[in-house]
Short mmCIF file of C-alpha atoms in Angstrom, two decimals:
data_model
loop_
_atom_site.label_atom_id
_atom_site.label_comp_id
_atom_site.label_asym_id
_atom_site.label_seq_id
_atom_site.Cartn_x
_atom_site.Cartn_y
_atom_site.Cartn_z
CA MET A 3 24.51 -7.47 -17.01
CA THR A 4 25.63 -3.86 -16.34
CA GLU A 5 27.43 -2.63 -13.36
CA LYS A 6 27.35 0.50 -11.94
CA THR A 7 28.48 1.50 -8.02
CA ILE A 8 26.61 4.43 -6.36
CA MET A 9 25.24 5.55 -3.05
CA GLY A 10 22.39 4.27 -1.16
CA THR A 11 20.38 2.88 1.62
CA TYR A 12 20.24 -0.93 1.60
CA PHE A 13 18.43 -3.71 4.12
CA GLN A 14 20.65 -6.65 5.64
CA ASN A 15 21.22 -9.69 7.85
CA ASP A 16 22.19 -7.96 10.46
CA SER A 17 20.94 -7.78 14.59
CA LYS A 18 22.66 -4.16 14.58
CA HIS A 19 22.62 -2.62 11.57
CA PRO A 20 19.85 -3.67 9.86
CA ILE A 21 20.13 -0.76 7.46
CA ARG A 22 22.99 1.17 6.19
CA TYR A 23 23.60 4.22 3.83
CA GLY A 24 27.01 3.14 1.65
CA GLU A 25 28.58 2.11 -1.63
CA VAL A 26 26.50 -0.48 -3.65
CA SER A 27 27.24 -1.98 -6.90
CA LEU A 28 24.46 -2.14 -8.72
CA ILE A 29 22.93 -5.34 -10.74
CA ASN A 30 21.07 -5.64 -13.62
CA PRO A 31 19.58 -8.97 -14.72
CA PRO A 32 16.83 -9.09 -17.59
CA ARG A 33 13.46 -9.32 -16.09
CA ARG A 34 10.38 -10.13 -17.54
CA ARG A 35 7.52 -7.53 -16.78
CA LEU A 36 4.74 -10.50 -17.60
CA ARG A 37 4.76 -14.06 -18.70
CA GLY A 38 5.04 -14.45 -22.56
CA GLU A 39 7.07 -11.07 -22.70
CA PRO A 40 10.47 -11.22 -23.63
CA GLU A 41 13.09 -10.42 -20.90
CA LYS A 42 15.17 -7.13 -20.72
CA GLU A 43 17.98 -5.64 -19.18
CA GLY A 44 16.76 -2.30 -16.98
CA ILE A 45 17.68 1.12 -18.28
CA LEU A 46 19.49 3.58 -15.99
CA ALA A 47 17.35 6.09 -13.91
CA TYR A 48 17.96 8.59 -11.01
CA PRO A 49 15.54 8.56 -8.32
CA VAL A 50 14.17 12.05 -7.20
CA MET A 51 11.67 11.78 -4.67
CA GLN A 52 11.02 9.16 -2.45
CA GLY A 53 8.27 7.55 0.17
CA PHE A 54 8.74 5.90 3.18
CA CYS A 55 6.34 2.46 3.69
CA GLY A 56 5.76 0.37 6.52
CA THR A 57 6.68 -2.06 4.70
CA ASP A 58 10.11 -0.89 4.52
CA HIS A 59 9.80 -0.98 8.32
CA GLU A 60 8.76 -4.66 8.20
CA LEU A 61 11.92 -5.92 6.14
CA MET A 62 13.83 -3.97 8.65
CA ARG A 63 12.55 -6.09 11.29
CA MET A 64 13.29 -9.06 9.68
CA GLY A 65 16.92 -7.62 8.81
CA ARG A 66 17.33 -7.95 12.74
CA GLU A 67 16.47 -11.32 13.12
CA GLY A 68 18.07 -12.53 10.04
CA LEU A 69 15.05 -13.43 8.06
CA LEU A 70 15.97 -11.34 4.80
CA GLY A 71 17.52 -13.89 2.70
CA PRO A 72 14.93 -14.63 0.08
CA LYS A 73 14.22 -10.95 -0.24
CA PHE A 74 18.19 -10.69 -1.40
CA PRO A 75 18.26 -10.01 -5.39
CA GLN A 76 19.69 -13.39 -6.67
CA GLY A 77 23.74 -13.60 -5.92
CA GLN A 78 24.06 -10.33 -3.25
CA ASN A 79 23.69 -10.32 0.61
CA ARG A 80 21.72 -6.92 0.78
CA LEU A 81 18.50 -5.02 -0.78
CA ILE A 82 18.13 -1.76 -1.95
CA ASN A 83 15.27 -0.84 -0.43
CA GLY A 84 12.38 1.90 -1.42
CA HIS A 85 9.20 1.36 -3.85
CA GLU A 86 7.26 4.56 -3.24
CA GLY A 87 8.48 7.86 -5.98
CA ILE A 88 9.50 9.43 -9.06
CA VAL A 89 12.63 8.91 -11.20
CA TRP A 90 14.51 10.58 -14.01
CA VAL A 91 15.07 8.31 -17.34
CA PRO A 92 17.85 10.31 -18.81
CA SER A 93 17.87 8.07 -22.10
CA GLU A 94 14.15 9.12 -22.35
CA ASN A 95 14.24 12.76 -21.19
CA ARG A 96 11.75 12.20 -18.72
CA PHE A 97 10.00 11.92 -15.48
CA ALA A 98 8.56 8.20 -14.48
CA ILE A 99 6.69 6.54 -11.70
CA VAL A 100 8.33 3.02 -11.78
CA LEU A 101 5.74 0.22 -11.71
CA ILE A 102 6.95 -1.80 -8.70
CA ARG A 103 5.58 -5.64 -9.42
CA GLY A 104 6.56 -7.85 -12.24
CA GLY A 105 7.62 -11.20 -13.02
CA ASP A 106 7.39 -14.51 -15.02
CA SER A 107 3.34 -14.49 -14.52
CA TYR A 108 0.77 -13.62 -16.03
CA ASP A 109 -0.64 -11.45 -12.93
CA PRO A 110 1.84 -10.79 -10.42
CA THR A 111 -0.58 -9.89 -8.15
CA ARG A 112 -1.96 -13.19 -8.24
CA TYR A 113 1.13 -15.57 -8.98
CA THR A 114 0.40 -19.69 -9.09
CA GLU A 115 2.82 -21.93 -7.68
CA ASP A 116 4.67 -22.41 -11.03
CA GLU A 117 5.36 -18.60 -11.77
CA THR A 118 7.67 -16.45 -9.95
CA TYR A 119 7.53 -12.04 -9.39
CA PHE A 120 9.98 -9.69 -8.16
CA GLU A 121 9.28 -6.27 -6.93
CA TYR A 122 11.33 -2.98 -6.58
CA GLY A 123 12.74 -2.58 -3.18
CA CYS A 124 11.06 -5.24 -1.74
CA ASP A 125 11.35 -8.76 -3.20
CA GLN A 126 14.65 -9.99 -5.40
CA ALA A 127 14.88 -6.61 -6.96
CA ASP A 128 16.90 -3.46 -5.72
CA GLY A 129 14.38 -0.14 -5.28
CA LEU A 130 14.78 3.54 -5.14
CA PHE A 131 16.80 4.81 -2.37
CA CYS A 132 19.93 5.18 -4.24
CA ASP A 133 21.65 7.78 -6.72
CA ALA A 134 20.85 5.62 -9.93
CA GLY A 135 19.10 2.36 -10.09
CA TYR A 136 18.33 -0.33 -13.44
CA PHE A 137 14.17 -0.29 -13.84
CA HIS A 138 12.88 -2.64 -16.68
CA PRO A 139 11.82 0.21 -19.32
CA ASP A 140 7.96 -1.12 -19.43
CA MET A 141 7.64 -0.44 -16.30
CA LEU A 142 8.50 3.10 -16.03
CA LEU A 143 5.01 4.83 -16.02
CA PRO A 144 4.27 8.34 -17.35
CA ILE A 145 3.74 11.34 -15.33
CA PRO A 146 0.32 13.14 -16.63
CA GLU A 147 0.84 15.64 -19.29
CA GLY A 148 0.79 19.47 -17.28
CA TYR A 149 2.74 18.66 -14.50
CA VAL A 150 6.42 19.11 -15.84
CA LYS A 151 7.39 23.03 -16.17
CA ASN A 152 10.82 23.84 -16.99
CA GLY A 153 12.41 20.51 -16.63
CA LYS A 154 10.98 20.25 -12.96
CA LEU A 155 8.32 18.94 -10.87
CA PRO A 156 6.08 21.18 -8.19
CA LEU A 157 6.77 19.71 -5.24
CA SER A 158 3.20 19.48 -4.37
CA PHE A 159 2.79 17.85 -6.96
CA ALA A 160 5.71 15.11 -5.96
CA LYS A 161 4.69 14.85 -2.68
CA ARG A 162 1.55 13.01 -3.90
CA MET A 163 3.21 10.84 -6.29
CA VAL A 164 4.65 8.56 -3.20
CA PHE A 165 1.31 7.63 -2.96
CA PRO A 166 0.40 5.48 -6.20
CA ASP A 167 2.07 2.62 -4.61
CA PRO A 168 -0.34 2.27 -1.63
CA PHE A 169 -3.11 3.70 -3.25
CA ALA A 170 -2.99 0.94 -6.27
CA CYS A 171 -3.12 -1.29 -3.83
CA MET A 172 -6.08 -0.04 -2.57
CA VAL A 173 -7.71 -0.26 -5.81
CA PHE A 174 -6.71 -4.02 -5.73
CA GLN A 175 -8.29 -4.27 -3.15
CA LEU A 176 -11.82 -2.41 -3.97
CA GLU A 177 -11.66 -4.96 -7.03
CA ARG A 178 -11.19 -7.90 -5.08
CA THR A 179 -13.32 -6.84 -2.28
CA THR A 180 -16.09 -6.37 -4.63
CA ASP A 181 -15.43 -9.64 -6.76
CA LEU A 182 -15.74 -11.84 -3.51
CA GLY A 183 -18.35 -9.87 -1.94
CA VAL A 184 -20.85 -9.74 -4.92
CA ALA A 185 -20.08 -13.65 -5.38
CA GLN A 186 -20.33 -14.30 -1.44
CA ASN A 187 -23.96 -12.78 -1.40
CA PHE A 188 -25.44 -12.84 -4.50
CA ARG A 189 -27.66 -15.56 -3.66
CA VAL A 190 -28.73 -14.11 -0.29
CA GLU A 191 -30.36 -11.47 -2.47
CA MET A 192 -31.69 -13.81 -4.45
CA ALA A 193 -33.49 -15.37 -1.91
CA HIS A 194 -34.51 -12.39 0.09
CA HIS A 195 -35.87 -10.55 -3.44
CA HIS A 196 -36.74 -13.56 -5.08
CA CYS A 197 -34.90 -12.13 -8.07
CA ASP A 198 -33.18 -13.42 -10.70
CA GLU A 199 -29.52 -13.96 -10.58
CA GLN A 200 -28.03 -10.87 -12.45
CA THR A 201 -30.79 -8.36 -10.12
CA GLY A 202 -28.99 -10.72 -7.03
CA ARG A 203 -25.47 -9.52 -8.26
CA GLU A 204 -26.42 -5.79 -8.86
CA LEU A 205 -28.17 -5.99 -5.04
CA ALA A 206 -25.10 -7.60 -3.62
CA GLN A 207 -22.68 -5.41 -5.02
CA GLN A 208 -25.08 -2.47 -4.01
CA HIS A 209 -25.34 -3.50 -0.60
CA LEU A 210 -21.59 -4.96 0.02
CA PHE A 211 -20.75 -1.55 1.65
CA ASP A 212 -23.55 -0.77 3.61
CA ARG A 213 -21.85 -0.85 6.98
CA THR A 214 -17.76 -0.68 6.65
CA VAL A 215 -15.11 -0.53 9.23
CA ILE A 216 -11.83 0.76 8.44
CA PHE A 217 -9.40 -0.50 11.63
CA GLY A 218 -6.76 1.82 11.46
CA LEU A 219 -6.44 5.11 10.16
CA GLY A 220 -3.10 5.05 8.05
CA THR A 221 -2.51 5.98 4.49
CA THR A 222 -3.85 2.79 3.62
CA GLY A 223 -6.92 2.93 5.58
CA MET A 224 -7.70 6.52 4.10
CA PHE A 225 -7.16 5.93 0.45
CA MET A 226 -9.70 2.47 1.11
CA GLY A 227 -12.17 4.95 2.51
CA ASP A 228 -11.51 7.21 -0.22
CA LEU A 229 -12.46 4.87 -3.14
CA ILE A 230 -15.30 3.13 -1.41
CA HIS A 231 -16.65 6.80 -1.19
CA ARG A 232 -15.96 7.46 -4.71
CA SER A 233 -17.65 4.40 -5.52
CA HIS A 234 -20.29 3.92 -3.05
CA PRO A 235 -21.05 7.54 -2.11
CA ASP A 236 -24.09 6.40 0.11
CA ALA A 237 -21.86 3.62 1.83
CA LYS A 238 -21.61 3.88 5.73
CA VAL A 239 -17.77 3.81 6.03
CA LEU A 240 -16.35 4.13 9.90
CA PHE A 241 -12.81 4.76 10.75
CA VAL A 242 -11.75 3.21 14.18
CA ALA A 243 -8.42 4.54 15.26
CA ARG A 244 -6.66 5.35 18.36
CA SER A 245 -6.37 9.06 17.41
CA SER A 246 -8.01 12.32 18.82
CA PRO A 247 -11.17 13.29 16.63
CA ASP A 248 -9.45 16.94 16.26
CA SER A 249 -6.14 15.53 14.77
CA PRO A 250 -5.22 16.99 11.32
CA LYS A 251 -4.90 13.42 10.26
CA VAL A 252 -8.78 12.42 11.37
CA ARG A 253 -9.84 16.04 10.04
CA PHE A 254 -8.50 15.31 6.84
CA ALA A 255 -9.70 12.09 6.27
CA LEU A 256 -13.19 12.79 7.27
CA GLU A 257 -13.33 15.37 4.31
CA GLN A 258 -11.72 13.17 1.68
CA THR A 259 -14.12 10.23 2.75
CA GLY A 260 -17.34 11.12 4.45
CA ALA A 261 -16.72 8.51 6.63
CA GLY A 262 -17.35 8.63 10.45
CA TYR A 263 -15.06 8.09 13.49
CA LEU A 264 -14.87 6.44 16.42
CA GLN A 265 -11.79 6.82 18.79
CA ASN A 266 -10.55 3.86 20.33
CA ASN A 267 -10.29 4.79 24.26
CA PHE A 268 -12.16 2.39 25.53
CA GLU A 269 -10.92 0.03 28.20
CA THR A 270 -11.94 -3.38 26.89
CA GLU A 271 -12.62 -4.46 23.55
CA GLU A 272 -16.06 -5.54 24.37
CA GLU A 273 -17.09 -1.94 25.16
CA LEU A 274 -15.35 -1.06 21.67
CA ALA A 275 -17.30 -3.65 19.87
CA LYS A 276 -20.43 -2.45 21.59
CA ALA A 277 -19.86 1.17 20.24
CA ILE A 278 -19.09 0.25 16.77
CA CYS A 279 -21.99 -1.76 16.70
CA GLU A 280 -23.92 1.44 17.91
CA HIS A 281 -22.60 3.66 15.46
CA LEU A 282 -23.11 1.74 12.88
CA ASN A 283 -26.72 0.91 13.76
CA GLY A 284 -25.97 -3.25 13.59
CA ARG A 285 -22.93 -5.16 12.75
CA ALA A 286 -20.16 -4.90 9.91
CA THR A 287 -21.00 -5.92 6.06
CA VAL A 288 -17.11 -5.20 5.66
CA PHE A 289 -14.59 -5.16 7.47
CA PHE A 290 -10.74 -3.97 6.93
CA GLY A 291 -8.11 -4.72 8.82
CA VAL A 292 -5.47 -2.01 8.49
CA SER A 293 -4.07 -1.13 12.31
CA GLY A 294 -1.41 -3.55 12.57
CA SER A 295 -2.64 -4.59 15.37
CA SER A 296 -3.92 -8.19 16.28
CA VAL A 297 -6.80 -6.73 17.94
CA GLU A 298 -8.52 -5.91 14.98
CA HIS A 299 -9.50 -9.77 14.18
CA ARG A 300 -10.80 -10.01 18.03
CA ILE A 301 -13.15 -7.08 17.14
CA ALA A 302 -14.56 -8.52 14.05
CA LEU A 303 -14.79 -12.24 14.73
CA GLU A 304 -14.42 -12.72 18.58
CA HIS A 305 -16.86 -9.94 19.59
CA LYS A 306 -19.01 -10.49 16.60
CA VAL A 307 -18.42 -6.87 14.79
CA LEU A 308 -18.50 -8.76 11.29
CA GLY A 309 -21.87 -9.36 10.64
CA CYS A 310 -23.50 -12.87 8.74
CA ASN A 311 -22.34 -13.24 5.40
CA GLY A 312 -19.40 -10.95 6.09
CA ILE A 313 -16.31 -10.10 4.28
CA TYR A 314 -13.25 -9.86 6.26
CA ASN A 315 -10.15 -8.11 4.58
CA SER A 316 -6.85 -8.22 6.52
CA PHE A 317 -4.11 -5.85 4.85
CA SER A 318 -2.40 -5.54 8.10
CA LEU A 319 1.31 -7.13 7.94
CA GLY A 320 2.32 -9.10 10.93
CA PRO A 321 -0.63 -9.96 13.09
CA ARG A 322 -2.19 -13.82 12.84
CA ILE A 323 -5.60 -14.22 12.34
CA SER A 324 -7.76 -16.72 14.39
CA PHE A 325 -11.28 -17.45 14.73
CA ASP A 326 -13.79 -19.59 16.16
CA THR A 327 -14.90 -22.70 13.69
CA MET A 328 -18.53 -22.87 14.72
CA PRO A 329 -19.67 -19.43 14.66
CA PHE A 330 -17.47 -19.18 11.63
CA GLY A 331 -19.09 -21.88 10.00
CA PHE A 332 -22.35 -20.78 10.90
CA GLU A 333 -22.47 -17.29 10.36
CA ASN A 334 -20.81 -17.44 6.55
CA HIS A 335 -17.73 -15.19 7.09
CA LEU A 336 -15.46 -14.68 3.90
CA ILE A 337 -11.80 -13.81 5.30
CA PHE A 338 -9.15 -13.23 2.46
CA SER A 339 -6.03 -11.16 2.11
CA SER A 340 -4.25 -9.55 -0.84
CA ILE A 341 -1.36 -7.20 -1.81
CA ASN A 342 -0.17 -5.10 -4.82
CA PHE A 343 -1.93 -4.33 -8.05
CA ARG A 344 -1.77 -4.47 -11.64
CA LYS A 345 -0.13 -1.67 -14.05
CA GLU A 346 -3.56 -0.94 -14.80
CA HIS A 347 -4.40 -0.11 -11.13
CA MET A 348 -1.10 1.98 -10.77
CA GLU A 349 -2.21 4.14 -13.82
CA GLN A 350 -5.59 5.00 -12.50
CA ALA A 351 -3.97 5.50 -9.05
CA ILE A 352 -1.41 8.17 -10.54
CA LEU A 353 -4.31 9.47 -12.30
CA LEU A 354 -6.70 10.45 -9.18
CA LEU A 355 -3.50 11.28 -6.96
CA ALA A 356 -2.40 13.92 -9.61
CA ASP A 357 -6.18 15.65 -8.45
CA SER A 358 -5.63 15.42 -5.24
CA ARG A 359 -4.94 16.89 -1.90
CA TYR A 360 -2.80 14.24 -0.43
CA ASP A 361 0.22 16.35 -0.69
CA GLU A 362 -1.02 18.03 2.25
CA ILE A 363 -0.24 15.02 4.82
CA VAL A 364 3.24 14.29 3.51
CA SER A 365 6.33 15.88 5.59
CA LEU A 366 9.62 15.83 4.57
CA ILE A 367 12.88 14.73 5.87
CA ASP A 368 16.17 15.90 4.96
CA LYS A 369 18.15 13.80 2.81
CA GLN A 370 21.59 14.57 4.95
CA GLU A 371 19.72 13.74 7.99
CA PHE A 372 18.33 10.53 6.63
CA ILE A 373 21.75 8.93 5.26
CA ALA A 374 23.82 10.15 8.11
CA ASP A 375 22.09 7.30 10.57
CA PRO A 376 19.08 5.52 8.53
CA LEU A 377 17.78 3.85 11.28
CA ALA A 378 17.84 6.50 13.82
CA ALA A 379 15.39 7.97 11.11
CA TYR A 380 13.29 5.25 11.07
CA GLU A 381 13.07 4.84 14.56
CA GLN A 382 13.45 8.07 15.77
CA LYS A 383 11.10 10.17 13.23
CA ILE A 384 9.62 8.37 10.48
CA TYR A 385 7.97 5.31 12.80
CA CYS A 386 7.62 6.41 15.98
CA LYS A 387 5.02 8.29 18.41
CA GLY A 388 4.01 11.56 16.85
CA ALA A 389 5.58 10.73 13.40
CA PRO A 390 3.95 12.46 10.11
CA LEU A 391 1.44 10.68 8.31
CA LYS A 392 3.80 10.27 5.96
CA THR A 393 7.27 10.98 5.39
CA ALA A 394 9.36 11.52 2.23
CA VAL A 395 12.95 12.46 1.08
CA VAL A 396 13.94 14.62 -1.97
CA TRP A 397 16.82 12.93 -3.19
CA ARG A 398 17.78 15.16 -6.20
CA LYS A 399 17.00 18.92 -5.29
CA GLU A 400 18.01 20.06 -9.28
CA TRP A 401 14.54 18.34 -10.37
CA ILE A 402 12.10 19.75 -7.69
CA ASP A 403 10.52 22.72 -8.02
CA ARG A 404 9.92 23.89 -3.86
CA SER A 405 7.86 27.22 -4.86
CA CYS A 406 4.95 25.29 -5.99
#
């Protein structure tokens, strides 16, 4: 097992200091990318630019409450955070995007009881907010051709590359919602149209997103709307959030997705639910909860925004979902939740993001400001009222071309 001492930020169980910046001894245990593949030690890579994720904020809360033990790498009492960004791989003379999730499982996204998984920067494996790290060689995905010039990456491109992880999550969410939605409703279409099963499945997929609510407008909600628009351009998608309709975030999201928008400035949940259904001209066929608030399940289920045979996909971390079993059963709702993605989702996300405008929504925090007080940076600048939609940090300036 290779060891190397570096500087980085890390989570720990501490009520006052759940995140610190300091000296860390790296570990490099052999890992499997997938079940059936050989274990391999990681190879050294230098993080270049990293994005901040809401998952980091949730892990920090767990550290405050002393709950991070199962998330630490084996034998350690800390976890180097960070799972979104670009690294430089010196032994291969190239930049790479780290595929975050692997494990002794056939599909780390959908591991089973006798399988294990790990996630760089999130669960049992150190991440990217450090001067150097070890990463499985088969989990260092290539940068698309044409973006590296004179040994550097354009800042605009590097900003887009803090998003492959959440964008790939939404590629998976679209796949999973479609798979389950078609299975949920093809027999409804068969009965309605007196057609065969294949035609019923085609119709179920065609109409799945007819009236879609995306409750919350962070980056994950925005990406979900983008992907639905790409795959179902005639779908009616409605974002529901608290931001002003003329805010830069809302304007950008609507330009990217062609969706509608409803500002949640109503005094009661009943009024909000009524307004959503009026905008959709009916109850929702699909409801995505991405706000991180328990309001979302009440709007969908208690206030009946989700229609009969509707799909509820919860992508929020933290809220509890409850429902009345009587209407739930008779209206045939399907509720599910899933996290992460497969390698092909990440590869697809990288290509879609490379040719996108998502760099426009990324703000930078200076590295020295961040490492001087990581806790204050998270709470007072990165995740606070009025914070940018997405924040990133350039860790190694020598590999970034700020002129483009």
